Each structure stands twice: as structure tokens, then as C-alpha cells.
Short mmCIF file of C-alpha atoms in Angstrom, two decimals:
data_model
loop_
_atom_site.label_atom_id
_atom_site.label_comp_id
_atom_site.label_asym_id
_atom_site.label_seq_id
_atom_site.Cartn_x
_atom_site.Cartn_y
_atom_site.Cartn_z
CA MET A 1 2.73 1.21 -3.48
CA ARG A 2 -0.15 2.72 -5.21
CA THR A 3 -2.16 6.23 -4.76
CA MET A 4 -5.99 6.03 -3.85
CA TYR A 5 -8.31 8.92 -3.91
CA ASP A 6 -11.77 9.35 -1.80
CA ALA A 7 -13.99 12.07 -1.63
CA LEU A 8 -17.62 12.73 -0.69
CA THR A 9 -18.13 14.24 -4.11
CA ALA A 10 -16.84 11.91 -6.73
CA ARG A 11 -16.25 14.15 -9.47
CA ASN A 12 -13.74 15.91 -7.39
CA ILE A 13 -11.40 12.98 -7.94
CA ILE A 14 -11.80 13.65 -11.62
CA LYS A 15 -10.46 16.87 -11.40
CA LYS A 16 -7.33 15.72 -9.74
CA ASP A 17 -6.67 12.61 -11.78
CA ARG A 18 -8.69 11.69 -14.77
CA ARG A 19 -7.56 8.16 -14.73
CA PRO A 20 -7.00 7.22 -11.02
CA VAL A 21 -6.02 3.51 -9.99
CA LEU A 22 -7.67 3.23 -6.84
CA VAL A 23 -11.01 5.11 -5.80
CA ALA A 24 -12.61 5.10 -2.51
CA GLY A 25 -16.38 6.20 -1.97
CA TYR A 26 -19.31 5.59 0.48
CA ILE A 27 -22.38 3.17 -0.32
CA ASP A 28 -24.50 3.90 2.73
CA ARG A 29 -25.79 6.92 4.45
CA ILE A 30 -25.76 8.61 7.84
CA LYS A 31 -25.65 12.33 7.09
CA TYR A 32 -24.20 12.59 3.49
CA GLU A 33 -25.55 11.06 0.14
CA PRO A 34 -23.56 7.71 -0.81
CA TRP A 35 -22.22 7.68 -4.08
CA THR A 36 -24.54 6.99 -7.12
CA ALA A 37 -24.08 4.24 -10.11
CA ALA A 38 -23.18 7.07 -12.10
CA ASP A 39 -20.40 8.37 -9.79
CA TRP A 40 -18.81 5.03 -9.66
CA ALA A 41 -19.08 5.06 -13.39
CA LEU A 42 -16.71 7.97 -13.72
CA PHE A 43 -13.96 5.39 -12.92
CA PRO A 44 -14.22 2.67 -15.39
CA ASP A 45 -10.60 1.52 -14.91
CA ALA A 46 -9.98 2.01 -11.39
CA LEU A 47 -10.05 -0.45 -8.64
CA LYS A 48 -13.05 0.50 -6.60
CA VAL A 49 -13.21 0.68 -2.66
CA ARG A 50 -16.54 0.47 -1.03
CA ILE A 51 -16.95 2.27 2.21
CA VAL A 52 -19.71 1.82 4.86
CA LYS A 53 -20.40 4.30 7.72
CA LYS A 54 -23.27 2.19 9.60
CA ALA A 55 -21.96 -1.04 11.36
CA THR A 56 -25.37 -2.41 10.35
CA THR A 57 -24.60 -2.52 6.99
CA ASN A 58 -23.59 -5.87 5.76
CA ASP A 59 -21.71 -4.73 2.56
CA GLY A 60 -18.53 -2.97 1.59
CA HIS A 61 -14.97 -3.42 1.82
CA VAL A 62 -14.22 -1.05 4.74
CA LEU A 63 -16.11 0.38 7.58
CA ASP A 64 -15.81 3.83 8.64
CA VAL A 65 -14.71 4.23 12.21
CA GLU A 66 -14.52 7.92 13.48
CA PRO A 67 -17.02 10.21 15.23
CA LYS A 68 -20.61 10.39 13.83
CA ASP A 69 -20.07 7.11 12.15
CA ALA A 70 -19.21 3.52 13.64
CA ALA A 71 -17.65 3.40 17.12
CA PRO A 72 -14.50 1.43 17.81
CA ALA A 73 -16.76 -1.12 19.82
CA GLU A 74 -18.96 -1.93 16.58
CA ALA A 75 -15.92 -2.74 14.52
CA PRO A 76 -15.42 -6.10 15.47
CA GLY A 77 -19.22 -6.94 14.96
CA TRP A 78 -19.28 -5.66 11.42
CA ALA A 79 -16.36 -7.48 10.68
CA ALA A 80 -17.64 -10.87 11.84
CA MET A 81 -20.67 -10.23 9.85
CA ARG A 82 -18.78 -9.67 6.70
CA ARG A 83 -16.88 -12.65 7.25
CA ARG A 84 -20.30 -14.68 7.75
CA SER A 85 -21.53 -13.42 4.65
CA GLY A 86 -18.67 -14.74 2.67
CA PHE A 87 -16.33 -11.56 2.33
CA ALA A 88 -13.08 -12.84 3.99
CA HIS A 89 -11.10 -9.44 4.35
CA PRO A 90 -12.81 -6.72 5.87
CA THR A 91 -10.93 -3.52 6.62
CA ILE A 92 -11.34 -0.99 9.06
CA TYR A 93 -10.62 2.54 8.69
CA CYS A 94 -9.86 5.12 11.26
CA ASN A 95 -7.08 7.52 12.45
CA ARG A 96 -4.11 6.72 14.23
CA SER A 97 -5.06 7.79 18.01
CA THR A 98 -8.11 5.48 17.51
CA TRP A 99 -6.40 2.49 16.05
CA PRO A 100 -5.41 1.23 19.85
CA LYS A 101 -9.12 1.57 20.83
CA VAL A 102 -10.16 -0.52 17.61
CA LYS A 103 -7.56 -2.99 18.36
CA ALA A 104 -8.54 -3.34 21.76
CA ALA A 105 -12.23 -4.01 20.67
CA PHE A 106 -11.27 -6.91 18.43
CA ALA A 107 -9.21 -8.41 21.51
CA ALA A 108 -11.95 -8.07 23.80
CA GLN A 109 -14.47 -9.21 21.69
CA HIS A 110 -12.23 -12.46 20.47
CA VAL A 111 -12.80 -11.39 16.73
CA GLU A 112 -10.04 -12.16 14.30
CA PRO A 113 -8.47 -8.90 13.53
CA PRO A 114 -9.15 -7.06 10.19
CA LEU A 115 -6.96 -5.16 7.90
CA TYR A 116 -6.43 -1.59 8.54
CA TRP A 117 -6.80 1.63 6.48
CA ILE A 118 -5.18 4.41 9.03
CA ALA A 119 -5.47 8.21 8.72
CA THR A 120 -1.99 9.45 9.35
CA ALA A 121 -2.25 13.02 7.68
CA THR A 122 1.77 12.94 7.85
CA GLY A 123 2.00 14.21 4.35
CA ARG A 124 4.63 11.55 3.86
CA PRO A 125 3.24 8.41 1.50
CA GLU A 126 4.15 5.74 3.84
CA ILE A 127 2.16 2.88 5.60
CA PRO A 128 2.27 2.11 9.29
CA ALA A 129 3.35 -1.44 10.16
CA GLY A 130 0.20 -3.39 10.23
CA ALA A 131 -1.94 -1.54 8.02
CA ILE A 132 -2.96 -1.94 4.47
CA ALA A 133 -3.05 1.98 3.55
CA ALA A 134 -2.54 5.14 4.87
CA GLN A 135 -4.57 8.43 4.23
CA TYR A 136 -1.79 10.85 4.31
CA LEU A 137 -3.18 13.98 2.94
CA LEU A 138 -6.62 15.38 3.80
CA ASP A 139 -8.73 18.06 2.52
CA VAL A 140 -6.82 18.48 -0.71
CA PRO A 141 -8.17 20.95 -3.50
CA PRO A 142 -10.87 20.46 -4.63
CA GLY A 143 -12.01 18.37 -1.76
CA ILE A 144 -10.30 15.09 -1.79
CA ASP A 145 -8.24 12.84 0.49
CA ILE A 146 -5.17 10.79 -0.86
CA SER A 147 -3.81 7.50 0.71
CA VAL A 148 -1.14 5.20 -0.25
CA VAL A 149 -1.85 1.75 -0.41
CA ALA A 150 0.04 -1.76 -0.51
CA ASP A 151 0.42 -3.46 -4.11
CA TYR A 152 -1.93 -5.98 -2.86
CA TRP A 153 -5.15 -5.43 -0.81
CA PRO A 154 -6.77 -8.66 -0.14
CA GLY A 155 -10.69 -8.49 -0.77
CA VAL A 156 -10.17 -5.57 -2.98
CA ASP A 157 -7.69 -6.87 -5.55
CA ASP A 158 -8.65 -10.19 -7.37
CA ALA A 159 -5.49 -11.94 -6.85
CA PRO A 160 -1.71 -10.91 -5.75
CA PRO A 161 0.26 -9.30 -8.37
CA ALA A 162 1.45 -11.39 -11.22
CA PRO A 163 5.23 -12.43 -11.06
CA LEU A 164 7.56 -10.01 -12.84
CA SER A 165 8.47 -12.61 -15.54
CA ALA A 166 5.00 -11.98 -16.56
CA GLU A 167 5.56 -8.39 -17.34
CA PRO A 168 6.28 -7.69 -21.36
CA GLY A 169 9.78 -7.29 -22.03
CA VAL A 170 11.04 -8.16 -18.50
CA GLU A 171 13.05 -11.38 -17.61
CA ILE A 172 14.08 -12.49 -14.19
CA MET A 173 17.81 -13.64 -14.40
CA GLU A 174 17.86 -14.66 -10.53
CA ARG A 175 16.00 -14.25 -7.62
CA ILE A 176 17.90 -14.39 -4.39
CA THR A 177 16.99 -14.33 -0.80
CA VAL A 178 18.75 -12.27 1.68
CA THR A 179 19.07 -12.97 5.31
CA PRO A 180 20.01 -10.07 7.33
CA PRO A 181 22.90 -11.02 9.76
CA ASN A 182 21.82 -8.42 11.99
CA ALA A 183 19.18 -5.33 12.17
CA GLY A 184 21.89 -2.93 11.39
CA SER A 185 23.10 -1.61 7.94
CA ASN A 186 24.53 -4.35 5.79
CA THR A 187 25.59 -4.66 2.09
CA VAL A 188 24.82 -7.44 -0.61
CA ARG A 189 26.74 -7.72 -3.84
CA LEU A 190 24.49 -8.58 -6.89
CA ASN A 191 25.68 -9.91 -10.33
CA LEU A 192 23.95 -8.28 -13.08
CA SER A 193 23.40 -8.40 -16.95
CA GLY A 194 25.43 -5.49 -18.02
CA SER A 195 22.17 -4.82 -20.52
CA SER A 196 20.40 -1.47 -20.92
CA GLY A 197 17.56 -3.04 -18.98
CA ALA A 198 19.63 -4.28 -15.86
CA ALA A 199 17.82 -3.79 -12.83
CA VAL A 200 17.14 -5.08 -9.45
CA VAL A 201 13.86 -5.26 -7.82
CA VAL A 202 13.70 -5.32 -4.01
CA ARG A 203 10.62 -7.19 -2.24
CA PRO A 204 10.01 -7.14 1.49
CA ARG A 205 8.05 -10.25 2.17
CA ILE A 206 4.16 -9.51 2.42
CA ASP A 207 1.87 -11.58 4.62
CA GLY A 208 -1.31 -13.16 3.74
CA LYS A 209 -2.96 -10.01 4.81
CA GLY A 210 -0.79 -7.90 2.49
CA VAL A 211 1.14 -6.51 4.94
CA SER A 212 4.98 -6.48 5.32
CA LYS A 213 7.53 -5.25 7.95
CA PRO A 214 9.31 -1.93 6.66
CA MET A 215 12.79 -2.42 5.42
CA TRP A 216 15.22 0.11 4.31
CA VAL A 217 17.55 0.55 1.17
CA GLY A 218 20.33 2.93 1.20
CA ASN A 219 23.25 3.46 -1.09
CA ILE A 220 23.56 1.29 -4.35
CA PHE A 221 26.79 1.43 -6.07
CA ALA A 222 26.88 -0.18 -9.50
CA TRP A 223 29.94 -0.89 -11.96
CA GLY A 224 30.15 -1.31 -15.57
CA SER A 225 32.52 -4.14 -17.37
CA ASP A 226 35.24 -1.50 -17.68
CA LYS A 227 35.18 -1.12 -13.67
CA ALA A 228 33.68 2.30 -13.88
CA GLY A 229 30.64 3.54 -12.18
CA VAL A 230 27.55 3.25 -13.87
CA GLY A 231 23.67 4.20 -13.31
CA HIS A 232 22.80 6.41 -10.44
CA ASN A 233 22.63 5.91 -6.48
CA PRO A 234 19.29 6.49 -5.70
CA LYS A 235 20.01 7.93 -2.33
CA SER A 236 21.43 10.66 -3.94
CA GLU A 237 18.14 11.92 -5.53
CA PRO A 238 16.37 14.70 -4.03
CA GLY A 239 13.43 13.48 -1.81
CA TYR A 240 14.51 9.89 -2.14
CA ASP A 241 12.50 7.69 0.38
CA ASP A 242 14.59 4.87 1.72
CA ARG A 243 11.86 2.95 3.57
CA LEU A 244 10.31 0.09 1.79
CA THR A 245 6.92 -1.53 2.59
CA SER A 246 6.49 -2.94 -0.78
CA HIS A 247 8.54 -4.01 -3.85
CA ARG A 248 10.61 -1.42 -5.59
CA ARG A 249 12.46 -1.40 -8.65
CA PHE A 250 15.89 0.27 -9.02
CA ALA A 251 17.25 0.72 -12.75
CA LEU A 252 20.79 0.17 -13.33
CA PRO A 253 21.60 0.12 -16.90
CA GLY A 254 24.94 -1.14 -18.00
CA ALA A 255 25.85 -2.45 -14.59
CA VAL A 256 27.72 -6.08 -14.13
CA TRP A 257 27.76 -5.97 -10.34
CA ALA A 258 26.28 -3.68 -7.71
CA ASP A 259 26.58 -3.38 -3.96
CA LEU A 260 23.07 -2.76 -2.20
CA GLU A 261 23.12 -1.37 1.26
CA TYR A 262 20.05 -2.23 3.29
CA SER A 263 18.49 -2.73 6.83
CA ALA A 264 16.09 -5.23 7.44
CA ALA A 265 14.58 -7.20 10.39
CA GLU A 266 13.72 -10.31 8.55
CA PRO A 267 14.61 -11.96 5.13
CA PHE A 268 13.66 -10.37 1.86
CA GLU A 269 14.06 -11.48 -1.73
CA ILE A 270 15.95 -9.39 -4.91
CA ASP A 271 14.87 -9.88 -8.33
CA VAL A 272 17.93 -9.29 -10.60
CA VAL A 273 16.33 -8.46 -14.08
CA GLY A 274 17.56 -7.51 -17.41
#
């Protein structure tokens, strides 16, 4: 998952992170001035997410649905307009309590559902099932909001992430598909290379909208060639988040095999790398 910043004042983001991966800003106006070309130019290396406040604006990646901006009933018309103009993946931003109203509006107007960026304000970097991004921190000094974003956001990213084998110095030894026998806690045994770069990458399946069903990875017990434990158990790390909504790499240097505990409702992939 990735971090994204948004703010009314673009320069506030620079004060937090001088080289952000993703930034989001407004391109039309209801009350506040939109970002200028100079504002966007502050982030030459970042992916830029363009937000509109008015449902009549035929532009942008995201429609902001909240009081004094677009209304839930206006969201389907904006999404349909964007698709007619050639933009295939419109996203609706709204808070968690408004989300059911927006979904109901799309169903009532018989418009294909959009992607969703949901404001949760939980303080936890996790994406609700059915969303592509979640704004989990609000009004962070000096005046920014922080979101967590899936590794692939259709319409924002040019293409899905490159396969792991394309990353320098990384070799996939094996890619396996794990089909859970049940939705409870299960274990899968993995054979690794024993090298200093031994690792596994757990990959929940992401659908065509860039959304995956959450799964959980608990203990990972790894052993070396001398049958001694090696690496570290991620679950023992303070603050470890066992919930996955996109791929995650677990380094297991020196391991020749490992037992990985998981809980998942549908099949997923594991890359064994070395």
C-alpha cells in the first residue's frame, strides 16, 4: 500500500514530505481556489490525483461528495459523464457514513459503480473492503490529510505494477497459489533458497477495479539448513498489522523452509524469492 497526501494548500504537503509518492488536489472551485499549475509543479515525481467539487465538471479522477460540494445523488451522473468522455475509472470520495447513500444512488440510477476513496479517520492505515483508498488521518499539522492507497489505482496509475521479476536483483523461484480449506486459521509450508535474500511475498488477489478482499498473515516460523530458527517472526514486532489488502514482502534471510499462518476467504498467491 502507498501513502497519499491531500491539502487545500499544496505547500503544506512539502512541509510534511518533500518527495511524496501520491498527492491529491482540487482543480475546480466552489469556495476555495483550486491548485495552480505552480502548485502541481511542486511534486514533479509524484502521481497526481485530480479532485473536483462540482458534479458538472467534466474533468478529474475523483468527485468530492460531502456537504457544500457534490451530493450523493449527483455522483452517478458525474461518473457516467466521465466515462462518456473516455475516462473509464471515475472515483467517488465520501466519508464512511455517506458511502451507503452514494451506493444507493448508483443502484437507483442504474449506473455502473465507481471506485471509492473513503474517509474513515480511524487513525489506522487500512482500506475498507470495496474501496481503493482510505483517508485515515485528518487535519494533520500543518494542514494536510493522509490516505492509504492500493498498489494499483485504475485511472491514476498508468498500468498495474510490474511483476516482481522485473525488479533489479530479485528472482522469483516459485509462485504458488494457496486455496484456503476454510476461512479460519491455516498454515502453508514454503521451501526457500537459504540465501541472504530469501523472502516471501504474499499477494491477495486484486480485481479489475484494484480492490482485494482482506486477508490476514500471522506467525511466520522459518528454519535454516541447520534446523535452527532464522529470520524473525513479524507477528512479534510491535505494531505489526496482520491485515493485508495488497501484497506484502516478508524477509527471511537464510531460511530454507518456513511455515506461514494465514486466514483468507479466497485463493491468493505467494512468491518465493531469493
